[in-house]
Amino acid sequence: DPSQFKYVNSTLARLQAKAEKIFCEYADKDIPLTVESFKRAFELPEATSLRAYCEAHIQSEPYKASTEQQLRRAVELVCQAYGYEATLYDLSDGARVLEKYMVNQGLAFNTRQKYHGRLKTLIRSAFRTGYQLSNPYDHFQVHAIKGTRTYLEADELELLIKLYQCHELPKHLHQTLETFLFSCFTGLRYSDVMEITNRNIVGTELHCFTVKG
């Protein structure tokens, strides 16, 4: 059947092109290509959705809910910046594109740094998985700036405690104040407070492990 021969030939041509692409990518990066690394690279999809890879990565790592949310938000920002459903291979200039988009959206410097950090996490994971990508951060550096933090005086904190005890605030503001006061008295960051459940309370003690990242 001529149609079957045509299909087989086109499939072989596609696989040959994929193999040649792998050889070229490793050669361009001056990375030794072993049989195992070739097999791993050859089995990878040619165009993996960035969203799909992010979800698979999250499922494989014990992240906190807040970190998962930040990873998904970083990917969402990348897709918005490109204007389409980005793949891992679209990230060759992802740092520059993402930075420009976030600046135009009015995101603060340290917020932008946070999302760059999450995107770098996904890129490092893709490298470990076997994807040979052009790292957009090789020539793009993100540095934090020192912020100016304000703090409450003891009498101001007393006023907030009294306000909480009066139950005069709307429900959503009362709950926000409750979370804030809990954070003040435990020393936990907001993301850790959001992870606390009844299981963490043992008698009159709070038992928890804090994780940053």
PDB file of C-alpha atoms in Angstrom:
ATOM      1  CA  ASP A   1       0.000   0.000   0.000  1.00  0.00           C
ATOM      2  CA  PRO A   2       1.710   3.258  -1.128  1.00  0.00           C
ATOM      3  CA  SER A   3       0.042   5.240   1.665  1.00  0.00           C
ATOM      4  CA  GLN A   4       1.632   2.999   4.290  1.00  0.00           C
ATOM      5  CA  PHE A   5       5.084   3.434   2.723  1.00  0.00           C
ATOM      6  CA  LYS A   6       4.542   7.200   2.703  1.00  0.00           C
ATOM      7  CA  TYR A   7       3.582   7.157   6.396  1.00  0.00           C
ATOM      8  CA  VAL A   8       6.579   4.991   7.353  1.00  0.00           C
ATOM      9  CA  ASN A   9       8.988   7.177   5.381  1.00  0.00           C
ATOM     10  CA  SER A  10       7.633  10.387   6.894  1.00  0.00           C
ATOM     11  CA  THR A  11       7.835   8.879  10.404  1.00  0.00           C
ATOM     12  CA  LEU A  12      11.440   7.775   9.863  1.00  0.00           C
ATOM     13  CA  ALA A  13      12.325  11.205   8.502  1.00  0.00           C
ATOM     14  CA  ARG A  14      10.783  12.887  11.540  1.00  0.00           C
ATOM     15  CA  LEU A  15      12.632  10.593  13.955  1.00  0.00           C
ATOM     16  CA  GLN A  16      15.903  11.117  12.096  1.00  0.00           C
ATOM     17  CA  ALA A  17      15.407  14.890  12.277  1.00  0.00           C
ATOM     18  CA  LYS A  18      14.734  14.625  16.010  1.00  0.00           C
ATOM     19  CA  ALA A  19      17.910  12.584  16.545  1.00  0.00           C
ATOM     20  CA  GLU A  20      19.987  15.057  14.537  1.00  0.00           C
ATOM     21  CA  LYS A  21      18.514  17.929  16.530  1.00  0.00           C
ATOM     22  CA  ILE A  22      19.565  16.248  19.793  1.00  0.00           C
ATOM     23  CA  PHE A  23      23.128  15.746  18.501  1.00  0.00           C
ATOM     24  CA  CYS A  24      23.316  19.402  17.437  1.00  0.00           C
ATOM     25  CA  GLU A  25      21.917  20.714  20.750  1.00  0.00           C
ATOM     26  CA  TYR A  26      24.456  18.754  22.783  1.00  0.00           C
ATOM     27  CA  ALA A  27      27.286  19.733  20.441  1.00  0.00           C
ATOM     28  CA  ASP A  28      26.350  23.437  20.577  1.00  0.00           C
ATOM     29  CA  LYS A  29      26.429  23.330  24.380  1.00  0.00           C
ATOM     30  CA  ASP A  30      29.613  21.217  24.395  1.00  0.00           C
ATOM     31  CA  ILE A  31      27.879  18.553  26.525  1.00  0.00           C
ATOM     32  CA  PRO A  32      29.004  14.908  26.233  1.00  0.00           C
ATOM     33  CA  LEU A  33      26.211  12.796  24.758  1.00  0.00           C
ATOM     34  CA  THR A  34      25.963   9.325  26.291  1.00  0.00           C
ATOM     35  CA  VAL A  35      23.644   6.541  25.228  1.00  0.00           C
ATOM     36  CA  GLU A  36      21.515   7.102  28.335  1.00  0.00           C
ATOM     37  CA  SER A  37      21.264  10.863  27.870  1.00  0.00           C
ATOM     38  CA  PHE A  38      20.380  10.369  24.198  1.00  0.00           C
ATOM     39  CA  LYS A  39      17.637   7.874  25.057  1.00  0.00           C
ATOM     40  CA  ARG A  40      16.260  10.221  27.722  1.00  0.00           C
ATOM     41  CA  ALA A  41      16.279  13.208  25.355  1.00  0.00           C
ATOM     42  CA  PHE A  42      14.804  11.188  22.487  1.00  0.00           C
ATOM     43  CA  GLU A  43      11.865  10.039  24.614  1.00  0.00           C
ATOM     44  CA  LEU A  44      10.941  13.603  25.617  1.00  0.00           C
ATOM     45  CA  PRO A  45       8.035  15.269  23.801  1.00  0.00           C
ATOM     46  CA  GLU A  46       9.198  17.777  21.193  1.00  0.00           C
ATOM     47  CA  ALA A  47       6.962  20.574  22.412  1.00  0.00           C
ATOM     48  CA  THR A  48       5.822  20.256  26.009  1.00  0.00           C
ATOM     49  CA  SER A  49       3.286  22.787  27.219  1.00  0.00           C
ATOM     50  CA  LEU A  50       4.775  24.943  29.959  1.00  0.00           C
ATOM     51  CA  ARG A  51       1.547  24.619  31.962  1.00  0.00           C
ATOM     52  CA  ALA A  52       1.570  20.826  31.618  1.00  0.00           C
ATOM     53  CA  TYR A  53       5.224  20.602  32.671  1.00  0.00           C
ATOM     54  CA  CYS A  54       4.564  22.876  35.639  1.00  0.00           C
ATOM     55  CA  GLU A  55       1.711  20.649  36.843  1.00  0.00           C
ATOM     56  CA  ALA A  56       3.821  17.509  36.449  1.00  0.00           C
ATOM     57  CA  HIS A  57       6.664  19.168  38.362  1.00  0.00           C
ATOM     58  CA  ILE A  58       4.346  20.224  41.194  1.00  0.00           C
ATOM     59  CA  GLN A  59       3.015  16.679  41.489  1.00  0.00           C
ATOM     60  CA  SER A  60       6.556  15.345  41.856  1.00  0.00           C
ATOM     61  CA  GLU A  61       7.682  17.775  44.581  1.00  0.00           C
ATOM     62  CA  PRO A  62       6.419  18.285  48.183  1.00  0.00           C
ATOM     63  CA  TYR A  63       5.703  22.000  47.772  1.00  0.00           C
ATOM     64  CA  LYS A  64       3.565  24.106  50.067  1.00  0.00           C
ATOM     65  CA  ALA A  65       0.298  25.383  48.632  1.00  0.00           C
ATOM     66  CA  SER A  66       1.675  28.933  48.454  1.00  0.00           C
ATOM     67  CA  THR A  67       4.701  27.777  46.428  1.00  0.00           C
ATOM     68  CA  GLU A  68       2.484  25.810  44.052  1.00  0.00           C
ATOM     69  CA  GLN A  69       0.391  28.930  43.560  1.00  0.00           C
ATOM     70  CA  GLN A  70       3.486  31.001  42.788  1.00  0.00           C
ATOM     71  CA  LEU A  71       4.749  28.447  40.259  1.00  0.00           C
ATOM     72  CA  ARG A  72       1.405  28.427  38.469  1.00  0.00           C
ATOM     73  CA  ARG A  73       1.250  32.220  38.534  1.00  0.00           C
ATOM     74  CA  ALA A  74       4.747  32.487  37.043  1.00  0.00           C
ATOM     75  CA  VAL A  75       3.727  30.190  34.187  1.00  0.00           C
ATOM     76  CA  GLU A  76       0.507  32.163  33.688  1.00  0.00           C
ATOM     77  CA  LEU A  77       2.535  35.389  33.432  1.00  0.00           C
ATOM     78  CA  VAL A  78       4.871  33.808  30.864  1.00  0.00           C
ATOM     79  CA  CYS A  79       1.938  32.675  28.707  1.00  0.00           C
ATOM     80  CA  GLN A  80       0.348  36.120  28.975  1.00  0.00           C
ATOM     81  CA  ALA A  81       3.666  37.724  28.042  1.00  0.00           C
ATOM     82  CA  TYR A  82       3.992  35.594  24.906  1.00  0.00           C
ATOM     83  CA  GLY A  83       0.308  35.846  24.072  1.00  0.00           C
ATOM     84  CA  TYR A  84      -0.108  32.118  23.471  1.00  0.00           C
ATOM     85  CA  GLU A  85       0.235  28.717  25.150  1.00  0.00           C
ATOM     86  CA  ALA A  86       4.000  28.670  25.643  1.00  0.00           C
ATOM     87  CA  THR A  87       6.120  25.523  25.592  1.00  0.00           C
ATOM     88  CA  LEU A  88       9.414  24.807  27.337  1.00  0.00           C
ATOM     89  CA  TYR A  89      11.254  25.546  24.098  1.00  0.00           C
ATOM     90  CA  ASP A  90       9.776  29.064  23.972  1.00  0.00           C
ATOM     91  CA  LEU A  91      11.851  30.050  26.994  1.00  0.00           C
ATOM     92  CA  SER A  92      15.060  30.922  25.128  1.00  0.00           C
ATOM     93  CA  ASP A  93      14.315  34.599  25.806  1.00  0.00           C
ATOM     94  CA  GLY A  94      11.707  33.967  28.508  1.00  0.00           C
ATOM     95  CA  ALA A  95      13.451  36.017  31.208  1.00  0.00           C
ATOM     96  CA  ARG A  96      13.531  39.174  29.100  1.00  0.00           C
ATOM     97  CA  VAL A  97       9.966  38.731  27.833  1.00  0.00           C
ATOM     98  CA  LEU A  98       8.641  38.003  31.329  1.00  0.00           C
ATOM     99  CA  GLU A  99      10.465  40.969  32.865  1.00  0.00           C
ATOM    100  CA  LYS A 100       9.154  43.397  30.248  1.00  0.00           C
ATOM    101  CA  TYR A 101       5.598  42.138  30.707  1.00  0.00           C
ATOM    102  CA  MET A 102       5.718  42.351  34.510  1.00  0.00           C
ATOM    103  CA  VAL A 103       7.145  45.882  34.378  1.00  0.00           C
ATOM    104  CA  ASN A 104       4.304  46.932  32.067  1.00  0.00           C
ATOM    105  CA  GLN A 105       1.848  45.347  34.501  1.00  0.00           C
ATOM    106  CA  GLY A 106       3.247  47.477  37.322  1.00  0.00           C
ATOM    107  CA  LEU A 107       4.580  44.622  39.456  1.00  0.00           C
ATOM    108  CA  ALA A 108       7.037  45.672  42.173  1.00  0.00           C
ATOM    109  CA  PHE A 109      10.709  44.758  41.817  1.00  0.00           C
ATOM    110  CA  ASN A 110      10.818  42.110  44.539  1.00  0.00           C
ATOM    111  CA  THR A 111       7.565  40.595  43.265  1.00  0.00           C
ATOM    112  CA  ARG A 112       9.100  40.295  39.814  1.00  0.00           C
ATOM    113  CA  GLN A 113      12.165  38.663  41.349  1.00  0.00           C
ATOM    114  CA  LYS A 114       9.959  36.095  43.069  1.00  0.00           C
ATOM    115  CA  TYR A 115       8.341  35.008  39.792  1.00  0.00           C
ATOM    116  CA  HIS A 116      11.706  34.898  38.026  1.00  0.00           C
ATOM    117  CA  GLY A 117      12.845  32.586  40.818  1.00  0.00           C
ATOM    118  CA  ARG A 118       9.892  30.259  40.238  1.00  0.00           C
ATOM    119  CA  LEU A 119      10.529  30.173  36.503  1.00  0.00           C
ATOM    120  CA  LYS A 120      14.188  29.345  37.151  1.00  0.00           C
ATOM    121  CA  THR A 121      13.021  26.448  39.345  1.00  0.00           C
ATOM    122  CA  LEU A 122      11.058  24.990  36.420  1.00  0.00           C
ATOM    123  CA  ILE A 123      13.970  25.489  34.024  1.00  0.00           C
ATOM    124  CA  ARG A 124      16.413  23.714  36.378  1.00  0.00           C
ATOM    125  CA  SER A 125      13.914  20.881  36.702  1.00  0.00           C
ATOM    126  CA  ALA A 126      13.625  20.615  32.915  1.00  0.00           C
ATOM    127  CA  PHE A 127      17.434  20.429  32.620  1.00  0.00           C
ATOM    128  CA  ARG A 128      17.510  17.582  35.155  1.00  0.00           C
ATOM    129  CA  THR A 129      14.745  15.790  33.266  1.00  0.00           C
ATOM    130  CA  GLY A 130      16.804  15.863  30.086  1.00  0.00           C
ATOM    131  CA  TYR A 131      15.498  18.848  28.148  1.00  0.00           C
ATOM    132  CA  GLN A 132      18.308  20.728  26.423  1.00  0.00           C
ATOM    133  CA  LEU A 133      17.075  24.309  26.637  1.00  0.00           C
ATOM    134  CA  SER A 134      18.769  27.636  26.143  1.00  0.00           C
ATOM    135  CA  ASN A 135      18.820  29.053  29.657  1.00  0.00           C
ATOM    136  CA  PRO A 136      17.318  32.581  29.463  1.00  0.00           C
ATOM    137  CA  TYR A 137      19.034  33.482  32.738  1.00  0.00           C
ATOM    138  CA  ASP A 138      22.577  32.934  31.458  1.00  0.00           C
ATOM    139  CA  HIS A 139      22.707  36.598  30.476  1.00  0.00           C
ATOM    140  CA  PHE A 140      19.905  37.966  32.625  1.00  0.00           C
ATOM    141  CA  GLN A 141      20.407  38.638  36.313  1.00  0.00           C
ATOM    142  CA  VAL A 142      17.724  39.519  38.843  1.00  0.00           C
ATOM    143  CA  HIS A 143      18.822  41.146  42.079  1.00  0.00           C
ATOM    144  CA  ALA A 144      16.660  41.963  45.082  1.00  0.00           C
ATOM    145  CA  ILE A 145      16.574  45.445  46.517  1.00  0.00           C
ATOM    146  CA  LYS A 146      16.454  46.263  50.180  1.00  0.00           C
ATOM    147  CA  GLY A 147      12.914  47.135  51.166  1.00  0.00           C
ATOM    148  CA  THR A 148      11.762  49.476  53.901  1.00  0.00           C
ATOM    149  CA  ARG A 149       9.794  47.478  56.426  1.00  0.00           C
ATOM    150  CA  THR A 150       7.407  49.150  58.847  1.00  0.00           C
ATOM    151  CA  TYR A 151       6.502  47.660  62.201  1.00  0.00           C
ATOM    152  CA  LEU A 152       3.937  48.226  64.930  1.00  0.00           C
ATOM    153  CA  GLU A 153       4.683  49.734  68.290  1.00  0.00           C
ATOM    154  CA  ALA A 154       3.424  47.883  71.374  1.00  0.00           C
ATOM    155  CA  ASP A 155       0.555  50.339  71.928  1.00  0.00           C
ATOM    156  CA  GLU A 156      -0.545  49.984  68.284  1.00  0.00           C
ATOM    157  CA  LEU A 157      -0.645  46.222  68.662  1.00  0.00           C
ATOM    158  CA  GLU A 158      -2.758  46.626  71.825  1.00  0.00           C
ATOM    159  CA  LEU A 159      -5.248  48.698  69.850  1.00  0.00           C
ATOM    160  CA  LEU A 160      -5.548  45.952  67.237  1.00  0.00           C
ATOM    161  CA  ILE A 161      -6.135  43.359  69.962  1.00  0.00           C
ATOM    162  CA  LYS A 162      -8.940  45.474  71.430  1.00  0.00           C
ATOM    163  CA  LEU A 163     -10.423  45.980  67.969  1.00  0.00           C
ATOM    164  CA  TYR A 164     -10.382  42.229  67.439  1.00  0.00           C
ATOM    165  CA  GLN A 165     -12.054  41.587  70.790  1.00  0.00           C
ATOM    166  CA  CYS A 166     -14.856  44.079  70.028  1.00  0.00           C
ATOM    167  CA  HIS A 167     -16.042  42.086  66.975  1.00  0.00           C
ATOM    168  CA  GLU A 168     -17.055  45.328  65.262  1.00  0.00           C
ATOM    169  CA  LEU A 169     -15.298  44.734  61.949  1.00  0.00           C
ATOM    170  CA  PRO A 170     -16.983  43.097  58.941  1.00  0.00           C
ATOM    171  CA  LYS A 171     -16.447  39.346  58.908  1.00  0.00           C
ATOM    172  CA  HIS A 172     -13.763  39.303  56.200  1.00  0.00           C
ATOM    173  CA  LEU A 173     -11.743  42.058  57.914  1.00  0.00           C
ATOM    174  CA  HIS A 174     -12.142  40.374  61.288  1.00  0.00           C
ATOM    175  CA  GLN A 175     -10.710  37.160  59.813  1.00  0.00           C
ATOM    176  CA  THR A 176      -7.832  39.089  58.229  1.00  0.00           C
ATOM    177  CA  LEU A 177      -7.023  40.734  61.557  1.00  0.00           C
ATOM    178  CA  GLU A 178      -7.227  37.369  63.300  1.00  0.00           C
ATOM    179  CA  THR A 179      -4.668  35.913  60.862  1.00  0.00           C
ATOM    180  CA  PHE A 180      -2.403  38.927  61.290  1.00  0.00           C
ATOM    181  CA  LEU A 181      -2.482  38.742  65.104  1.00  0.00           C
ATOM    182  CA  PHE A 182      -1.853  34.997  64.996  1.00  0.00           C
ATOM    183  CA  SER A 183       1.211  35.663  62.847  1.00  0.00           C
ATOM    184  CA  CYS A 184       2.394  38.357  65.266  1.00  0.00           C
ATOM    185  CA  PHE A 185       2.202  36.123  68.328  1.00  0.00           C
ATOM    186  CA  THR A 186       3.622  32.971  66.700  1.00  0.00           C
ATOM    187  CA  GLY A 187       6.281  34.590  64.518  1.00  0.00           C
ATOM    188  CA  LEU A 188       5.065  32.570  61.521  1.00  0.00           C
ATOM    189  CA  ARG A 189       5.084  34.068  58.038  1.00  0.00           C
ATOM    190  CA  TYR A 190       1.746  34.335  56.267  1.00  0.00           C
ATOM    191  CA  SER A 191       2.376  31.355  53.964  1.00  0.00           C
ATOM    192  CA  ASP A 192       3.058  29.143  57.023  1.00  0.00           C
ATOM    193  CA  VAL A 193      -0.052  30.373  58.831  1.00  0.00           C
ATOM    194  CA  MET A 194      -2.125  29.311  55.825  1.00  0.00           C
ATOM    195  CA  GLU A 195      -0.805  25.760  56.235  1.00  0.00           C
ATOM    196  CA  ILE A 196      -1.849  25.451  59.903  1.00  0.00           C
ATOM    197  CA  THR A 197      -4.705  23.047  60.702  1.00  0.00           C
ATOM    198  CA  ASN A 198      -6.182  21.599  63.886  1.00  0.00           C
ATOM    199  CA  ARG A 199      -3.684  18.746  63.611  1.00  0.00           C
ATOM    200  CA  ASN A 200      -0.889  21.205  64.416  1.00  0.00           C
ATOM    201  CA  ILE A 201      -2.405  22.018  67.810  1.00  0.00           C
ATOM    202  CA  VAL A 202      -1.355  19.507  70.466  1.00  0.00           C
ATOM    203  CA  GLY A 203      -2.861  20.359  73.831  1.00  0.00           C
ATOM    204  CA  THR A 204      -1.824  23.949  74.467  1.00  0.00           C
ATOM    205  CA  GLU A 205       1.102  23.799  72.030  1.00  0.00           C
ATOM    206  CA  LEU A 206       1.481  24.551  68.329  1.00  0.00           C
ATOM    207  CA  HIS A 207       3.605  22.009  66.471  1.00  0.00           C
ATOM    208  CA  CYS A 208       4.681  22.832  62.927  1.00  0.00           C
ATOM    209  CA  PHE A 209       7.610  22.829  60.530  1.00  0.00           C
ATOM    210  CA  THR A 210       8.208  25.981  58.539  1.00  0.00           C
ATOM    211  CA  VAL A 211       9.426  25.722  54.964  1.00  0.00           C
ATOM    212  CA  LYS A 212      10.614  28.655  52.888  1.00  0.00           C
ATOM    213  CA  GLY A 213      10.449  28.265  49.129  1.00  0.00           C
TER     214      GLY A 213
END
